[in-house]
Every structure is written in C-alpha cells, then in structure tokens.
Coordinates of C-alpha atoms in Angstrom, one line a residue:
X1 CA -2.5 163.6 -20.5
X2 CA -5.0 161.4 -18.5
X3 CA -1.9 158.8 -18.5
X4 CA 0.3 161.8 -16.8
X5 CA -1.8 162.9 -14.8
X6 CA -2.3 160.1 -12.3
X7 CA 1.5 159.8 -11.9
X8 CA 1.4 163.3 -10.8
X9 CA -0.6 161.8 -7.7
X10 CA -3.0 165.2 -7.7
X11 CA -5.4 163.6 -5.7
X12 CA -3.6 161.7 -2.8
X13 CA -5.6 162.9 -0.2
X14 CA -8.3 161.0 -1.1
X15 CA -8.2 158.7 1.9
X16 CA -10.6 159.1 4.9
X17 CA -9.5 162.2 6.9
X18 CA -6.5 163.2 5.4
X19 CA -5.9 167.0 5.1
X20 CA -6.9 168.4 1.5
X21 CA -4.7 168.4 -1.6
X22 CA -2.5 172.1 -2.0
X23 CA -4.2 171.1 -5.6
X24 CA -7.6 170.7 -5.0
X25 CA -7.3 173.6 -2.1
X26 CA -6.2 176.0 -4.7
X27 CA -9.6 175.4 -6.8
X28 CA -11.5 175.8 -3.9
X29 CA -9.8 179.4 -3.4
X30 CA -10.3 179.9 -7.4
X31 CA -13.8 179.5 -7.5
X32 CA -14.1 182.0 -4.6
X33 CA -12.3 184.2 -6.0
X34 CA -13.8 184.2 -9.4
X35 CA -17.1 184.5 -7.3
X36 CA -15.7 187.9 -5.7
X37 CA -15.1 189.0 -9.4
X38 CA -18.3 188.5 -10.7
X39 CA -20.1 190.3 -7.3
X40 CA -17.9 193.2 -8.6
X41 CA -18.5 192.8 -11.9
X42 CA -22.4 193.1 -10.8
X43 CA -21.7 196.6 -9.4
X44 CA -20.3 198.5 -11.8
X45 CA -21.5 202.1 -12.5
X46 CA -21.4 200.8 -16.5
X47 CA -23.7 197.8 -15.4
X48 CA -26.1 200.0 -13.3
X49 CA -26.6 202.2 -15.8
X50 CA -27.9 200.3 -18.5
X51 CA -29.5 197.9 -16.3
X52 CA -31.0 199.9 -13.2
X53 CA -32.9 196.2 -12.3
X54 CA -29.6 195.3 -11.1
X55 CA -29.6 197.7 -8.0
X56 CA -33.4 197.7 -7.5
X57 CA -33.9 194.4 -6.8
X58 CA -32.2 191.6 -5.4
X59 CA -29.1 190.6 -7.5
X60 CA -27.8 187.2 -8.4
X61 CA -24.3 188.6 -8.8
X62 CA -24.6 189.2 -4.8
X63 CA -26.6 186.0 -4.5
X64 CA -24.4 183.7 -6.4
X65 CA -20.8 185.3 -3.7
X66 CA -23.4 183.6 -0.5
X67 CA -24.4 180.8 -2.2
X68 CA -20.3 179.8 -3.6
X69 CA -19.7 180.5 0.4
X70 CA -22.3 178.1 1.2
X71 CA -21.2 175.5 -1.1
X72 CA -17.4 175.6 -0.3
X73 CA -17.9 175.3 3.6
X74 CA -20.0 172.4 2.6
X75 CA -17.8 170.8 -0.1
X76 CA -14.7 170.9 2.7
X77 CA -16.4 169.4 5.4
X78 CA -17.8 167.0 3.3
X79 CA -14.3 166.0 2.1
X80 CA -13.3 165.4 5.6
X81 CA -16.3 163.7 6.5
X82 CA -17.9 161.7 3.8
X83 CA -21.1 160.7 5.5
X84 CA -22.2 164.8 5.8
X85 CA -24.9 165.4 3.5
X86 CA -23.5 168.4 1.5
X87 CA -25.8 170.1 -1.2
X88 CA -24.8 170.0 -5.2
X89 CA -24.1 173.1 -7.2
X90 CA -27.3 173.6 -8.9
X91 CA -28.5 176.6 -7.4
X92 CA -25.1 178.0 -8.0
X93 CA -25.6 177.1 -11.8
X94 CA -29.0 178.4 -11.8
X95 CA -27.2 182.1 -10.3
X96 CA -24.7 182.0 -12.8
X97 CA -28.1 181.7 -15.5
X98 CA -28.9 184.4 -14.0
X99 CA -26.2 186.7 -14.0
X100 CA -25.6 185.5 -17.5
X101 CA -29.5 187.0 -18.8
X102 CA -28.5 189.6 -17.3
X103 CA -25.6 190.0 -19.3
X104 CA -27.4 189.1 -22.4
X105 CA -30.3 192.0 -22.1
X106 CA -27.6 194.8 -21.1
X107 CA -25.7 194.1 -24.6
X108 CA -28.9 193.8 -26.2
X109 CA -30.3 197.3 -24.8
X110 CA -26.6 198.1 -25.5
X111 CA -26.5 197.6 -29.2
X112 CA -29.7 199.8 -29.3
X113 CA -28.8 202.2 -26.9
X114 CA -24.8 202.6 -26.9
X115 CA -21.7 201.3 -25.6
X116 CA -18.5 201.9 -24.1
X117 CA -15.3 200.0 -24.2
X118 CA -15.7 200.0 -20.3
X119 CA -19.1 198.3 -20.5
X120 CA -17.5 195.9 -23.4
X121 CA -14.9 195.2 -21.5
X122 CA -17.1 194.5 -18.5
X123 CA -19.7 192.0 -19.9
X124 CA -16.6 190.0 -21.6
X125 CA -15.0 189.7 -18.2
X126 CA -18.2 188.1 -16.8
X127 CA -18.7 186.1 -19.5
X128 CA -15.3 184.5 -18.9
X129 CA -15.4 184.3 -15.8
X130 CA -18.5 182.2 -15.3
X131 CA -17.6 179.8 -18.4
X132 CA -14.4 179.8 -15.5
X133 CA -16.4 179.0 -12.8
X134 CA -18.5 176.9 -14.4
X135 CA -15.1 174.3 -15.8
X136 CA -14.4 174.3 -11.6
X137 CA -17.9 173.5 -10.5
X138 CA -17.7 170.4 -13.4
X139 CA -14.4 169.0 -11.8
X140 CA -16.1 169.3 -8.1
X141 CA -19.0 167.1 -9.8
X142 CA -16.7 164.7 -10.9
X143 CA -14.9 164.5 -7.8
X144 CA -18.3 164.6 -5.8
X145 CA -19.6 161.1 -7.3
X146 CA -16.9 158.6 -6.8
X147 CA -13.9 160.9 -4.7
X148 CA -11.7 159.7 -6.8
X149 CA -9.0 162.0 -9.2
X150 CA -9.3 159.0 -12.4
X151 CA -13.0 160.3 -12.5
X152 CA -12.5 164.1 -13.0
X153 CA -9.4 164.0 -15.6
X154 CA -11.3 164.6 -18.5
X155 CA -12.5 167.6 -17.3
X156 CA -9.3 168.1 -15.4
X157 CA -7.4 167.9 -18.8
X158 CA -9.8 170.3 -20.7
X159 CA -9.1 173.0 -17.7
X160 CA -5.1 172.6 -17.9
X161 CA -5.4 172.7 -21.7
X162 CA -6.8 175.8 -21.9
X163 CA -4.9 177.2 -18.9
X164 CA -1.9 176.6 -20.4
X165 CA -2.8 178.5 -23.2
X166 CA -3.9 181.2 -21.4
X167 CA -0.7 181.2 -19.5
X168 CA 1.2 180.7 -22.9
X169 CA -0.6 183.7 -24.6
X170 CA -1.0 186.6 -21.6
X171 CA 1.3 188.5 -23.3
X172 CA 0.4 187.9 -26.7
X173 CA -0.5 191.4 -28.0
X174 CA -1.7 189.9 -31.1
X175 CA -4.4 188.4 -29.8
X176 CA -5.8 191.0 -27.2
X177 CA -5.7 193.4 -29.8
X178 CA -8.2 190.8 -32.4
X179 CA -10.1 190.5 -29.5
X180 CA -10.6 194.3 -28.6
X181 CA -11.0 195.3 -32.5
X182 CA -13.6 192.5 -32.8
X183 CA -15.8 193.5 -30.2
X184 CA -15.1 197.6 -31.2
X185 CA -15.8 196.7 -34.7
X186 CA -19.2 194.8 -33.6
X187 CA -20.2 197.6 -31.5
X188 CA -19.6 200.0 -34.6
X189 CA -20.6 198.3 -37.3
X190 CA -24.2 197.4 -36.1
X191 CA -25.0 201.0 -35.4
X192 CA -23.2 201.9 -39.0
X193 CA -25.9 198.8 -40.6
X194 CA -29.0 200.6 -39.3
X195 CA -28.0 203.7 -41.7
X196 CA -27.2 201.2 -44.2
X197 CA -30.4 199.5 -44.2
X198 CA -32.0 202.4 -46.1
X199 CA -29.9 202.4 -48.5
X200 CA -31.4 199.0 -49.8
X201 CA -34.5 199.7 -51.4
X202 CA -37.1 197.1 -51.4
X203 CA -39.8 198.4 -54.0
X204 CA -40.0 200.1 -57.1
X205 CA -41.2 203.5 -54.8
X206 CA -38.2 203.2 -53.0
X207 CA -35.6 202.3 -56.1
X208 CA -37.0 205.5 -58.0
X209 CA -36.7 207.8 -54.5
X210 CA -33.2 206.5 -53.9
X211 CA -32.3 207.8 -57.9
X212 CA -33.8 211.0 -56.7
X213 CA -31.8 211.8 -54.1
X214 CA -28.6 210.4 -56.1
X215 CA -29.3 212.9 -58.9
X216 CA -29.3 215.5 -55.9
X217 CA -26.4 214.6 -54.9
X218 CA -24.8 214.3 -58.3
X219 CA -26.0 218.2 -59.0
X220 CA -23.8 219.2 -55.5
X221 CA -21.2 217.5 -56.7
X222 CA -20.3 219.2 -59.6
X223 CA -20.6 222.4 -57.9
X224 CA -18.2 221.1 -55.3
X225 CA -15.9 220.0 -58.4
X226 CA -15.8 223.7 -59.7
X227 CA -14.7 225.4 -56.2
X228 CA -12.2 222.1 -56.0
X229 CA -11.1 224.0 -59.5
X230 CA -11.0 227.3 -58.7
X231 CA -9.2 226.4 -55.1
X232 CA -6.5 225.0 -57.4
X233 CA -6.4 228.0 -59.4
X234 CA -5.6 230.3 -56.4
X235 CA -2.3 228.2 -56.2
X236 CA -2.6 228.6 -52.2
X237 CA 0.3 227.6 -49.2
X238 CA -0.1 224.0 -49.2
X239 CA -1.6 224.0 -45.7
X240 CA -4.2 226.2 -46.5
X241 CA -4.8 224.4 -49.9
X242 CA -5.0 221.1 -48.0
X243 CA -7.5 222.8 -45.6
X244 CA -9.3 224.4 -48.1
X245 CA -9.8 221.3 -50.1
X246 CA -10.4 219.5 -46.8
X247 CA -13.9 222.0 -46.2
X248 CA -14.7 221.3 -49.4
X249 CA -15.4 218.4 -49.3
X250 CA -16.7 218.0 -45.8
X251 CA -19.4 220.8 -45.9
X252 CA -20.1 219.6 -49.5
X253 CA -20.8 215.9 -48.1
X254 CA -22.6 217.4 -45.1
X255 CA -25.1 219.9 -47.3
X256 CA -25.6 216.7 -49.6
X257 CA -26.9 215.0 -46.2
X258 CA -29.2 217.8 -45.1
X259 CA -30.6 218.0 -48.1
X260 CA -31.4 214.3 -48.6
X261 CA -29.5 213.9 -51.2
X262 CA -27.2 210.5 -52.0
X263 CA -23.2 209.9 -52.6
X264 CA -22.9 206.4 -54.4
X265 CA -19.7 205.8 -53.1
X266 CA -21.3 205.8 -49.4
X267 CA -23.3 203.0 -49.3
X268 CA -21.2 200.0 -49.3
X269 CA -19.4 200.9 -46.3
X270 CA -23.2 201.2 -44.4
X271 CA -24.6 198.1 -46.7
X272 CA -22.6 195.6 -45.4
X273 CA -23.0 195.1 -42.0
X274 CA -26.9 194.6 -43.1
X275 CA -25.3 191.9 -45.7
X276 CA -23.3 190.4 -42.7
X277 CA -26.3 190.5 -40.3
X278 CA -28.4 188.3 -42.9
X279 CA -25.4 185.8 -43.3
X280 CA -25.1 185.6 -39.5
X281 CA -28.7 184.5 -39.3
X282 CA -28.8 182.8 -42.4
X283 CA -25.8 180.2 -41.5
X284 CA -25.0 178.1 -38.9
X285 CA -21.6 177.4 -36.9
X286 CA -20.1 175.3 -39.6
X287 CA -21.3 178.2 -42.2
X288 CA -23.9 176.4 -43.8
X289 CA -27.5 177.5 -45.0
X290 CA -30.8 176.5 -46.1
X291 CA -31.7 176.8 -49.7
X292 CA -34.4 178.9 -47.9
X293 CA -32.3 181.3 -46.2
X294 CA -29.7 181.0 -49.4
X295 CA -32.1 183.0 -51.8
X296 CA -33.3 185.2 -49.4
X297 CA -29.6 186.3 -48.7
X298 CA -28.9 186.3 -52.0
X299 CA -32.3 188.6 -52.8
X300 CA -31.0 190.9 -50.4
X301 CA -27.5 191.0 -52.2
X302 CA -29.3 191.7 -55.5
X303 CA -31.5 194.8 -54.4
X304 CA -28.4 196.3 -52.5
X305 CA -26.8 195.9 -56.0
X306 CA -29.7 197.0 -57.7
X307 CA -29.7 200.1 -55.3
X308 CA -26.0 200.5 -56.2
X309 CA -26.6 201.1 -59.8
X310 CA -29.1 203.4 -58.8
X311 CA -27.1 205.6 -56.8
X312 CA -24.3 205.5 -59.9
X313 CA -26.7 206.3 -62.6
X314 CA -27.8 209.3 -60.0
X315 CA -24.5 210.7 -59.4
X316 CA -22.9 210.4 -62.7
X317 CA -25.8 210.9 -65.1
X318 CA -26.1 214.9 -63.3
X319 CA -23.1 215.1 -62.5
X320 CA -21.6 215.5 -65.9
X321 CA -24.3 217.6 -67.4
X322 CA -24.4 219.5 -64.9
X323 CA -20.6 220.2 -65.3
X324 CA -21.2 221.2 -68.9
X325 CA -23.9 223.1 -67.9
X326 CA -22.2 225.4 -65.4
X327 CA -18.5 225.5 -67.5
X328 CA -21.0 227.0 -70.3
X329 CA -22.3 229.9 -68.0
X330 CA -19.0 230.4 -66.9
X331 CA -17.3 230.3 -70.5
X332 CA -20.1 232.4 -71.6
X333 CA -19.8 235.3 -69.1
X334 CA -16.5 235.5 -68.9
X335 CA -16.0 235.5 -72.5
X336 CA -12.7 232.4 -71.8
X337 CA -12.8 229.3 -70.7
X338 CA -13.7 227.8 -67.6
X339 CA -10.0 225.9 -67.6
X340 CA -7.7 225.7 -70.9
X341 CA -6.9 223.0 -72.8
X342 CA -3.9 222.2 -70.8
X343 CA -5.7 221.6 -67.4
X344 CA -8.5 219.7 -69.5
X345 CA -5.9 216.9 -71.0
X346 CA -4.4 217.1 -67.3
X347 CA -7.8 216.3 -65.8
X348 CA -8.9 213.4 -68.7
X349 CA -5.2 211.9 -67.9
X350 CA -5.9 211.9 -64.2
X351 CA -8.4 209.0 -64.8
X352 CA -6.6 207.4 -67.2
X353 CA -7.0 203.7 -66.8
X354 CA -3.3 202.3 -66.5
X355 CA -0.7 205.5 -66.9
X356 CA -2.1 207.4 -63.9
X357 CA -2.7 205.3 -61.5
X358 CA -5.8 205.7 -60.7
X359 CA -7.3 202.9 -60.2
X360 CA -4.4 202.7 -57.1
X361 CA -6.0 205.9 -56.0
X362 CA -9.7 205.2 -56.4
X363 CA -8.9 202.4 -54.0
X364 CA -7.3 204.8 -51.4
X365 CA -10.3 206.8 -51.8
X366 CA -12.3 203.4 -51.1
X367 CA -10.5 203.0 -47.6
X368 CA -11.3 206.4 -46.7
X369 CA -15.0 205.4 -47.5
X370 CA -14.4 202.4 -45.6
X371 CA -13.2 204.7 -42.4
X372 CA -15.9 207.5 -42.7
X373 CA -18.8 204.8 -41.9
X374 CA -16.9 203.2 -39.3
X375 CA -16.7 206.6 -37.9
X376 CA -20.7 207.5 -38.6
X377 CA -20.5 204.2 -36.4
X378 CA -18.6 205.7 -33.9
X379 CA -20.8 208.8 -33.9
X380 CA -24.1 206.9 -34.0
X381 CA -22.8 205.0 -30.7
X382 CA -21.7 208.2 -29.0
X383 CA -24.8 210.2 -29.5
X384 CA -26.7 207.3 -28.0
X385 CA -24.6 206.0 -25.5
X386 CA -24.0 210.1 -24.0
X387 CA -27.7 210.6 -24.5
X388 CA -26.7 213.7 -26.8
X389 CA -30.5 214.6 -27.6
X390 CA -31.9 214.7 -23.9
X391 CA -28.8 216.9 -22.7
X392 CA -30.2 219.0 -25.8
X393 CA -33.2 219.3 -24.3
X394 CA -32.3 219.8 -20.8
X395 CA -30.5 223.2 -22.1
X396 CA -33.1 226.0 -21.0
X397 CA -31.6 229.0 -23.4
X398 CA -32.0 227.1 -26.3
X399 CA -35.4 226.2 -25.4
X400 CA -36.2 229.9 -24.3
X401 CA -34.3 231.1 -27.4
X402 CA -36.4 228.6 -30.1
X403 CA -39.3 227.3 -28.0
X404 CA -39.9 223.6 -27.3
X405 CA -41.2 222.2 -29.6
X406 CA -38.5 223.6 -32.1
X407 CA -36.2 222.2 -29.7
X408 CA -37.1 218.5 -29.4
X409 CA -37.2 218.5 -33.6
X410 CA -33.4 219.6 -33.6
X411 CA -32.7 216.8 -30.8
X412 CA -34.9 214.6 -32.9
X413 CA -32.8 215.4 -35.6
X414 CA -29.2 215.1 -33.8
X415 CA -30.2 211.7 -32.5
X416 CA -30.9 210.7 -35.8
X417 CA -27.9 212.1 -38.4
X418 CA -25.1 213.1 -36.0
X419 CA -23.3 209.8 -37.0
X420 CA -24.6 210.4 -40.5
X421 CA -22.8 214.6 -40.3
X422 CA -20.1 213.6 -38.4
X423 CA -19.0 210.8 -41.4
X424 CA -19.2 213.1 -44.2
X425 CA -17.7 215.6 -42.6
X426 CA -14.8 213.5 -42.1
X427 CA -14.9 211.8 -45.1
X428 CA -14.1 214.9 -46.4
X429 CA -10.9 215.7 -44.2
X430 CA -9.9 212.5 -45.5
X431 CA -10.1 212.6 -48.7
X432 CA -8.5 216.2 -48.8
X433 CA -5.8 214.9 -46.2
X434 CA -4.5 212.3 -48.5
X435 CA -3.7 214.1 -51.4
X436 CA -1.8 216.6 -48.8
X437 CA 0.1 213.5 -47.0
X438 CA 1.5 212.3 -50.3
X439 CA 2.2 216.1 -51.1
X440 CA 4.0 216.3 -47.7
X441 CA 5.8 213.1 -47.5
X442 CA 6.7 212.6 -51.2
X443 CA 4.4 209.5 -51.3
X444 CA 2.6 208.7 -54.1
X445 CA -0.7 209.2 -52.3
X446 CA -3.8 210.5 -54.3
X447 CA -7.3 210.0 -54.1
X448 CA -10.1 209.6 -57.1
X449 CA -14.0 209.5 -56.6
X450 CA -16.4 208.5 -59.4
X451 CA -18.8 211.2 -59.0
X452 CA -16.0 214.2 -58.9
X453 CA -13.8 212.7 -61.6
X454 CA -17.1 212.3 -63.9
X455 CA -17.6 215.9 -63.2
X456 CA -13.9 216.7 -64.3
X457 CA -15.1 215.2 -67.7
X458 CA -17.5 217.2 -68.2
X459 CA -15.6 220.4 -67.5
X460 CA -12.4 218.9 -69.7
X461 CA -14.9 218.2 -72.5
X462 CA -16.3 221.9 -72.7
X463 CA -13.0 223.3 -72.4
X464 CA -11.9 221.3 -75.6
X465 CA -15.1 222.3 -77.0
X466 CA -15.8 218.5 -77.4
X467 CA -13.1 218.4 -80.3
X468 CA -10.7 215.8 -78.1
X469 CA -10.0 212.6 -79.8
X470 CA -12.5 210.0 -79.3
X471 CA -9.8 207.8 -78.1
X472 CA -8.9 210.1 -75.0
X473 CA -12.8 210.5 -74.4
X474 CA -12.9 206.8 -74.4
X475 CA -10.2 205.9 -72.2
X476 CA -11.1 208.6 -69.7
X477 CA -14.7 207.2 -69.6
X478 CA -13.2 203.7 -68.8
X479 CA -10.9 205.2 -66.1
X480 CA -14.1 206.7 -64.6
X481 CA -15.6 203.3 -65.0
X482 CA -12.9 201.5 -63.1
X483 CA -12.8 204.2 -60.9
X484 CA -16.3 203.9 -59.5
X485 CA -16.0 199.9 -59.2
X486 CA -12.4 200.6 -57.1
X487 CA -14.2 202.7 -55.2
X488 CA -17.2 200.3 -53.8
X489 CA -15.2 197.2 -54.0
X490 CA -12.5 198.2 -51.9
X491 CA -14.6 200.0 -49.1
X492 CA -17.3 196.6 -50.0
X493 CA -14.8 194.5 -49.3
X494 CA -13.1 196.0 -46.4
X495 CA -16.6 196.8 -44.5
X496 CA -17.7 193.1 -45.2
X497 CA -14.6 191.3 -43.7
X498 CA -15.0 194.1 -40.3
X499 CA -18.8 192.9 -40.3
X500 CA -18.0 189.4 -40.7
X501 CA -15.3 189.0 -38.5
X502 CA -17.0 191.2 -35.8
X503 CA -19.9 188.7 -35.7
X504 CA -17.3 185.8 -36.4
X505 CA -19.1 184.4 -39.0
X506 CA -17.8 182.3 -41.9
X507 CA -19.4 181.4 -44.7
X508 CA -18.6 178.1 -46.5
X509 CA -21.4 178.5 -49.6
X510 CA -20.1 181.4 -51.6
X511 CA -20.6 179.1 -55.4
X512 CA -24.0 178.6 -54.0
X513 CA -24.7 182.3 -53.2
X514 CA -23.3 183.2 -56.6
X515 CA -25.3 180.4 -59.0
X516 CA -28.3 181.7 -56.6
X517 CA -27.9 185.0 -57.6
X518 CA -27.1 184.3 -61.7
X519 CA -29.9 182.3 -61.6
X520 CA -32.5 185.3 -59.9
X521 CA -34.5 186.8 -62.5
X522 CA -33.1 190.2 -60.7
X523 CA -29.8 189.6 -60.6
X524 CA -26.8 191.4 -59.1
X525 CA -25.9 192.5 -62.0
X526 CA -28.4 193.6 -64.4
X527 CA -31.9 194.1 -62.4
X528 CA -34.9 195.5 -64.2
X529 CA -38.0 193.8 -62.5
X530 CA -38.8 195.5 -59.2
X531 CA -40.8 194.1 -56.3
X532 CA -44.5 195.8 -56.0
X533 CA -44.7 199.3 -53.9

C-alpha cells in the first residue's frame, strides 16, 4: 500500500496555489460532517436525561462543531497560503476528551441506573465517530508538517484499511447482530451479577444462612411436586395442562422468592457475571494475570462452589423428606396411596441415567435457567431505567389507600426484586412451556430439575413402600445426581460465555486457575474451612 499509493498521485496539489485535491477536499467535508454528528449526538433526549450537565452548562459537543469550523477555514487558507499562521488541532482533541468523559460517566450512571438500546446505541455511535474524527485530524497532522502525501501514508493506509472493511462488511448481518447482542448482553448481565453477588457467601454466617433459605426452598418444592402430581392426575386439555403446569411453577418460584427462600439451580445463571467481572479485572488485554489476582479469582470461584453445594444439600436434603412426609399424610388419610406403583416406576425411570434421557432434558431445563436470569436482567434494567418505584410513589390512591410510609416500603421493595419476580415467574412458563412444545410439535422436548425430580423420589419410594430394588433406587439417585450437575453446568456455562463475551474478555490461564484452585485448602470441590464471620 504505501508503494500504491503514491502512484495514485492523491496529493498533486501540493504545489504553491494550486486548487485542493477532490481527495483531500472530501476529508475536509468528512470531518465536518462527523462534527455535525457528534453536535447531534450531544442532544439527544436519551443523553439529556441521564446526563442533565449536558444542557445546563456549556457543552463540548456544541463547542467542538465551532471549533472543527474554525480549524477547517484555517486549514484551507493555510493550504493556499503557506506562510498564514493556522492553529493545530489540540483544542479540538482536548473537546473530543471531553465529549468522550462525558460518554464515559453516562454509561457508568447507566449501568447503575438503566439503559436503553436507544442510549446504547447512542454512546457507541459517538464513540465511533470520534475514534473517526480523530484518524482524520492525524492525517491533517501529517500533512501539516512537511505538505507532502509520502508523510501521511501510514496513517493514510491505516484509514483505507479499515474503510474498506467497513465498506466490505455494511451489510454483514452477522456482525451487527454480535455487536448489538454484546452490548444487550453487557447491559443485562451486570444488572443480573448484582443479584448474583449474594448468592456467594463469604463467611461461615453467611454459608449457614444461604443453607437456610435452600432448605426453605426445598420444603416449597415438594409441595409444588405434589400439585405438579395431582395436575397430572386431572388428565386436563393439553392447553390448560400446559397452563396449569406453567402457574405452577411460576407462583411456586415467586412464593419461594418472597419468602426468602433459595432454588439451587438459580444461582449460576446470577453467579457468573460476578465470576466474569473478577476475570475482567483480574486479566489484562492479552488475558494474563498476576499470581495475585489468580488466587483471589480462584477464591472467589471456590466460595461460589462452596455456596453451590450449599444451596444443593438445602434443596435436596428437604426436599425428599419432605416428600415422604406429605405422601404419608396423604396415604394415611385417604386409606391408598398417594400414586401406585405404576406411576412410581414411571417417575424413578424419568431420571434414569442413560434410557430416559434425562440428562438431555436436565440440560434443556439448564437453558431455561440460563434465560430466566437474563430476563431478571432485563427486568432489573427496566425497573431502573423507567424509574418504576418513584412512578409508585407519585400514585396518590395508593398512598391514600396504604399511607406513605407503607407505600415507599412496597416501592422499596419493587425496586429491589421486580427483576428477581419477574425471572421466576418466567422461569416457570418455561419450564412448563417446554414439556408442552415437545407435546405439541412431536419433539422430544422435556425438562428435568434436581430439586423436583428428588422430590418424585421420595413420593415413588413411599408409594413402593420402600420395597423397590436397590438397584432402581440406585440408578434413580445417580440420574438425580447427573441431573443437578446438567442443570448448573449448562446454565454455568452458557451465562459465563454471555458475561465473558459481553465484557470481551479472554482468558489465557485456565491450567493455572485450576492447579490454583486444587491446591486451595478450600477447594471447589470439597470446602469445609470457612472464612471467620
């Protein structure tokens, strides 16, 4: 290229007062134009909004359009007379700082506050279109010293390149759509980590309150499980059963929330965002880490681990008890069964490990995990971004109806959990929708959860009055077991890669991470020792 491109003969209007270059005319008219477009930019409603400063005092979006003005008046005469003492560009640089912080403190108010795709799409333009401006200002510097085109290819070439590729990609839907679903998934995923940061606990109080709530949630759970039984009994249309099943689930999810209780299967999909936030700051461009910032990634990777098991042994250890418990009171005032023998081998079968296919449907029932916290994301962003809890409060008959003070606890509340409800609400639609797609469609589409298919175990071993083979028992428990790891590896997994590519972080030291983590006395794996409260 910087062979080609003095053949091209760009610049051959270089001699004393000979009319500019079409070439170097149309970079003049570039720049101004790209000034116009961050002046607009600068005025957005979306802008204004989050950053009121903007229209209160005097901007450097409007600043930078008279200064670019300035500066190209200057720059022309000065190309037809080389002797006028035209001004360099660093004002204009020292704008486009400006306009730049500003940028930088409305998506930082932005993360905290909410976003929009509008406003997104807004501070991505301006970012672009200053790195723009900026390539053309460095060309005009070139050109500036010596007035000569041999000077300014290099940065001439580096401006074609990534025109052309520009050019060669505008219609590339590929890549505008990575580009859209990294910055949703940024936006979404950081509000999702801030509910997934209490989920890790950090100290032996907080490992033992996490169980807690886990056991709570393990007791709902297997009350859900029996109305999940007796809605199958009922032998419903399969729209109404879907539904039915659907609101089971949902409201089940959503009373497990209110009452501070725990689903296991929930947390990866909130953990990992927080596991992606430490890598970000952890690593640099090239993904590497101090052995520093290694164990201290990897000591948050073993208490979200730790908290995992927790959250497990919550759900499971109640929820089959539980199960017993309630198919005995059942059996016992009804004088049969809860559900014969048949639908008890039927249900131990369900989670058998490799002639059911479960494991397939535990990791369905991971995406669907995977989806619900990008959606409590979602929610999160909306209730901020909307200001949800101060329309609450500007409502007078609510406030006449349950005083003030009542009122700014429920928008307390709202502004809190409404991304939190709105998940597990959904997450219940989908996992009841899945099983009704594959119903629907003849696809063989089923979901299976750790915590409701532990329950089923307990209910199939009452109804075969614990005389089933130990073989079956022992096969269902593995199926269970696999179950469960399908579950928060797949929605792990998924949530991870969103987080990680969101924040386009790689990570170059994962045998390091791991011989970090074996080597813990805490480990990942098995942790007994717990930090002090």
């Amino acid at each position: 290229w910087l062979a080609l491109f003095p053949l091209l003969d760009l610049g051959r209007s270089s001699v004393r007062g000979a009319p500019m270059a079409p070439a170097l005319a149309q970079l003049l008219e570039g720049l101004l134009v790209i000034s116009y477009r961050i002046s607009a930019i600068g005025l957005e409603p979306e802008l204004l909004r989050v950053e009121p400063s903007i229209e209160n005092f005097e901007s450097p979006f409007l600043a930078q359009n008279a200064e670019m003005l300035r500066f190209l008046k200057q720059f022309e005469q000065w190309w037809r007379e080389p002797e006028f003492a035209a001004e360099d560009d660093r004002q204009l640089l020292v704008l486009f700082d400006q306009c730049r912080g500003i940028g930088d403190r409305i998506r930082n108010r932005a993360a905290r506050e909410g976003t929009s795709l509008s406003l997104t799409f807004h501070l991505q333009r301006l970012r672009q279109h200053l790195e723009r401006a900026e390539a053309l200002l460095a060309v005009l510097r070139q050109l500036r010293q010596e007035r000569c085109l041999q000077d300014a290819l290099p940065a001439l070439v580096t401006l074609f390149k990534q025109l052309v590729r520009a050019e060669c990609r505008k219609n590339d839907l590929g890549t505008y759509w990575r580009q859209n679903m990294e910055l949703l998934a940024r936006r979404v995923t950081e509000n999702a980590g801030r509910t997934g940061e209490h989920y890790i606990t950090e100290s032996r109080s907080e490992y033992f309150s996490l169980l807690r709530s886990a056991l709570l949630g393990g007791f709902v759970i297997a009350f859900m499980a029996l109305i999940k039984l007796e809605l199958a009994k009922l032998h419903l249309p399969p729209l109404t059963e879907a539904l039915a099943f659907c609101l089971n689930y949902g409201l089940g999810f959503v009373l497990i929330h209110i009452l501070h209780g725990t689903v296991a299967t929930k947390q990866p999909a909130m953990t990992a965002n927080a596991i992606a936030a430490s890598i970000d700051e952890a690593t640099g461009p090239g993904g590497n880490a101090t052995p520093r910032n290694l164990d201290n990634l990897a000591g948050l990777v073993a208490r979200t681990c730790r908290s995992q098991i927790a959250a497990i042994i919550g759900n499971v250890g109640l929820a089959i008890p539980m199960a017993v418990l309630i198919a005995f009171v059942l059996g016992s005032m009804g004088g049969t069964p809860f559900i014969g023998p048949e639908k008890a081998h039927h249900l131990l079968a369900d989670v058998h490990p490799w002639h059911s296919g479960a494991i397939l449907y535990a990791g369905v029932a991971g995406v669907c995990l995977f989806l619900a916290g990008l959606i409590a994301g979602y929610y999160d962003n909306l209730a901020a971004y909307n200001r949800i809890p101060q329309r609450l409060l500007q409502l007078e008959w609510p406030q006449r109806l349950f005083g003030e003070a009542r009122m700014r606890r429920v928008a307390a509340y709202v502004e809190n959990n409404l991304g939190a409800l709105a998940g597990n609400f959904f997450f219940g639609f989908l996992l009841g929708g899945m099983t009704a797609i594959g119903v629907l469609f003849g696809l063989p589409v089923d979901i299976r959860h750790i915590a409701f298919s532990s329950a089923y175990l307990g209910y199939a071993a009452v109804a075969l009055d614990f005389a089933a083979p130990w073989q079956e028992l022992a096969l269902a428990g593995l199926g269970v077991a696999l179950v469960g790891m399908a579950n928060l590896g797949v929605s792990f997994a998924l949530a991870l890669y969103v987080a990680l590519k969101a924040r386009q972080v790689s990570f170059a030291q994962g045998r390091r991470l791991i011989a970090s983590l074996f080597a813990r006395p805490a480990s990942a794996a098995a942790s007994i020792r717990f930090a002090a409260p």
